[in-house]
Protein backbone atom coordinates (compact mmCIF):
# COMPACT_ATOMS: atom_id res chain seq x y z
CA UNK A 1 0.00 0.00 0.00
CA UNK A 2 1.59 3.31 -1.02
CA UNK A 3 1.74 6.31 1.29
CA UNK A 4 -0.53 8.19 -1.13
CA UNK A 5 -3.26 5.71 -0.25
CA UNK A 6 -2.39 5.95 3.45
CA UNK A 7 -2.51 9.75 3.26
CA UNK A 8 -6.01 9.65 1.86
CA UNK A 9 -7.00 7.42 4.74
CA UNK A 10 -5.66 9.89 7.30
CA UNK A 11 -6.24 13.65 7.25
CA UNK A 12 -8.31 14.03 4.07
CA UNK A 13 -10.61 11.15 4.93
CA UNK A 14 -11.07 12.48 8.46
CA UNK A 15 -12.02 16.01 7.41
CA UNK A 16 -14.45 14.69 4.82
CA UNK A 17 -16.03 12.44 7.45
CA UNK A 18 -16.30 15.35 9.90
CA UNK A 19 -17.74 17.68 7.25
CA UNK A 20 -20.37 15.14 6.29
CA UNK A 21 -21.26 14.48 9.94
CA UNK A 22 -21.81 18.23 10.41
CA UNK A 23 -23.81 18.25 7.15
CA UNK A 24 -21.70 21.07 5.75
CA UNK A 25 -21.06 21.70 2.08
CA UNK A 26 -17.51 22.04 0.82
CA UNK A 27 -18.21 25.66 -0.09
CA UNK A 28 -19.25 26.38 3.51
CA UNK A 29 -15.98 24.95 4.80
CA UNK A 30 -13.93 26.82 2.20
CA UNK A 31 -15.70 30.05 3.22
CA UNK A 32 -14.80 29.40 6.88
CA UNK A 33 -11.18 28.87 5.82
CA UNK A 34 -11.34 31.97 3.58
CA UNK A 35 -10.02 30.02 0.60
CA UNK A 36 -11.33 29.16 -2.84
CA UNK A 37 -13.69 26.20 -2.93
CA UNK A 38 -11.50 24.42 -5.51
CA UNK A 39 -8.54 24.64 -3.13
CA UNK A 40 -10.54 23.13 -0.28
CA UNK A 41 -11.69 20.32 -2.57
CA UNK A 42 -8.04 19.57 -3.35
CA UNK A 43 -7.25 19.45 0.38
CA UNK A 44 -10.15 17.07 0.99
CA UNK A 45 -8.97 14.83 -1.89
CA UNK A 46 -5.40 14.94 -0.52
CA UNK A 47 -4.18 16.60 -3.73
CA UNK A 48 -2.99 19.60 -1.72
CA UNK A 49 -1.79 19.99 1.86
CA UNK A 50 -3.60 22.23 4.30
CA UNK A 51 -1.68 24.83 6.28
CA UNK A 52 -1.30 24.27 10.01
CA UNK A 53 -3.48 27.31 10.72
CA UNK A 54 -6.20 25.87 8.50
CA UNK A 55 -6.13 22.59 10.42
CA UNK A 56 -6.79 24.53 13.63
CA UNK A 57 -9.73 26.35 12.01
CA UNK A 58 -11.12 23.02 10.77
CA UNK A 59 -10.91 21.52 14.27
CA UNK A 60 -12.92 24.43 15.65
CA UNK A 61 -15.40 24.37 12.78
CA UNK A 62 -15.99 20.63 13.18
CA UNK A 63 -15.91 20.79 17.02
CA UNK A 64 -13.30 18.07 17.12
CA UNK A 65 -9.99 17.46 18.85
CA UNK A 66 -7.35 19.82 17.47
CA UNK A 67 -4.51 17.50 18.47
CA UNK A 68 -6.02 14.58 16.56
CA UNK A 69 -6.38 16.61 13.35
CA UNK A 70 -2.88 18.08 13.69
CA UNK A 71 -1.49 14.59 14.26
CA UNK A 72 -3.13 13.23 11.11
CA UNK A 73 -2.02 16.31 9.14
CA UNK A 74 1.58 15.90 10.28
CA UNK A 75 1.51 12.14 9.64
CA UNK A 76 0.47 12.89 6.05
CA UNK A 77 3.45 15.23 5.65
CA UNK A 78 5.84 12.60 7.00
CA UNK A 79 4.36 9.88 4.79
CA UNK A 80 4.76 12.15 1.77
CA UNK A 81 8.45 12.72 2.49
CA UNK A 82 9.07 9.02 3.15
CA UNK A 83 7.27 8.08 -0.05
CA UNK A 84 9.70 10.23 -2.03
CA UNK A 85 12.69 8.70 -0.21
CA UNK A 86 11.72 5.05 -0.18
CA UNK A 87 15.28 3.67 -0.09
CA UNK A 88 16.07 5.63 3.05
CA UNK A 89 12.68 5.51 4.77
CA UNK A 90 13.37 2.49 6.99
CA UNK A 91 16.76 3.81 8.15
CA UNK A 92 15.31 7.26 8.79
CA UNK A 93 12.46 5.87 10.88
CA UNK A 94 14.94 3.77 12.90
CA UNK A 95 17.02 6.86 13.66
CA UNK A 96 13.94 8.84 14.63
CA UNK A 97 12.78 6.04 16.92
CA UNK A 98 16.22 5.78 18.56
CA UNK A 99 16.28 9.52 19.18
CA UNK A 100 12.65 10.05 20.13
CA UNK A 101 13.61 10.27 23.81
CA UNK A 102 15.21 13.64 23.01
CA UNK A 103 11.81 15.25 22.37
C-alpha positions as CSV (number, residue, x, y, z in Angstrom):
1,X,0.0,0.0,0.0
2,X,1.6,3.3,-1.0
3,X,1.7,6.3,1.3
4,X,-0.5,8.2,-1.1
5,X,-3.3,5.7,-0.3
6,X,-2.4,6.0,3.5
7,X,-2.5,9.7,3.3
8,X,-6.0,9.6,1.9
9,X,-7.0,7.4,4.7
10,X,-5.7,9.9,7.3
11,X,-6.2,13.7,7.3
12,X,-8.3,14.0,4.1
13,X,-10.6,11.2,4.9
14,X,-11.1,12.5,8.5
15,X,-12.0,16.0,7.4
16,X,-14.4,14.7,4.8
17,X,-16.0,12.4,7.4
18,X,-16.3,15.4,9.9
19,X,-17.7,17.7,7.3
20,X,-20.4,15.1,6.3
21,X,-21.3,14.5,9.9
22,X,-21.8,18.2,10.4
23,X,-23.8,18.2,7.2
24,X,-21.7,21.1,5.7
25,X,-21.1,21.7,2.1
26,X,-17.5,22.0,0.8
27,X,-18.2,25.7,-0.1
28,X,-19.2,26.4,3.5
29,X,-16.0,24.9,4.8
30,X,-13.9,26.8,2.2
31,X,-15.7,30.0,3.2
32,X,-14.8,29.4,6.9
33,X,-11.2,28.9,5.8
34,X,-11.3,32.0,3.6
35,X,-10.0,30.0,0.6
36,X,-11.3,29.2,-2.8
37,X,-13.7,26.2,-2.9
38,X,-11.5,24.4,-5.5
39,X,-8.5,24.6,-3.1
40,X,-10.5,23.1,-0.3
41,X,-11.7,20.3,-2.6
42,X,-8.0,19.6,-3.3
43,X,-7.3,19.5,0.4
44,X,-10.1,17.1,1.0
45,X,-9.0,14.8,-1.9
46,X,-5.4,14.9,-0.5
47,X,-4.2,16.6,-3.7
48,X,-3.0,19.6,-1.7
49,X,-1.8,20.0,1.9
50,X,-3.6,22.2,4.3
51,X,-1.7,24.8,6.3
52,X,-1.3,24.3,10.0
53,X,-3.5,27.3,10.7
54,X,-6.2,25.9,8.5
55,X,-6.1,22.6,10.4
56,X,-6.8,24.5,13.6
57,X,-9.7,26.3,12.0
58,X,-11.1,23.0,10.8
59,X,-10.9,21.5,14.3
60,X,-12.9,24.4,15.7
61,X,-15.4,24.4,12.8
62,X,-16.0,20.6,13.2
63,X,-15.9,20.8,17.0
64,X,-13.3,18.1,17.1
65,X,-10.0,17.5,18.8
66,X,-7.4,19.8,17.5
67,X,-4.5,17.5,18.5
68,X,-6.0,14.6,16.6
69,X,-6.4,16.6,13.4
70,X,-2.9,18.1,13.7
71,X,-1.5,14.6,14.3
72,X,-3.1,13.2,11.1
73,X,-2.0,16.3,9.1
74,X,1.6,15.9,10.3
75,X,1.5,12.1,9.6
76,X,0.5,12.9,6.0
77,X,3.5,15.2,5.7
78,X,5.8,12.6,7.0
79,X,4.4,9.9,4.8
80,X,4.8,12.1,1.8
81,X,8.4,12.7,2.5
82,X,9.1,9.0,3.2
83,X,7.3,8.1,0.0
84,X,9.7,10.2,-2.0
85,X,12.7,8.7,-0.2
86,X,11.7,5.0,-0.2
87,X,15.3,3.7,-0.1
88,X,16.1,5.6,3.0
89,X,12.7,5.5,4.8
90,X,13.4,2.5,7.0
91,X,16.8,3.8,8.1
92,X,15.3,7.3,8.8
93,X,12.5,5.9,10.9
94,X,14.9,3.8,12.9
95,X,17.0,6.9,13.7
96,X,13.9,8.8,14.6
97,X,12.8,6.0,16.9
98,X,16.2,5.8,18.6
99,X,16.3,9.5,19.2
100,X,12.7,10.1,20.1
101,X,13.6,10.3,23.8
102,X,15.2,13.6,23.0
103,X,11.8,15.2,22.4
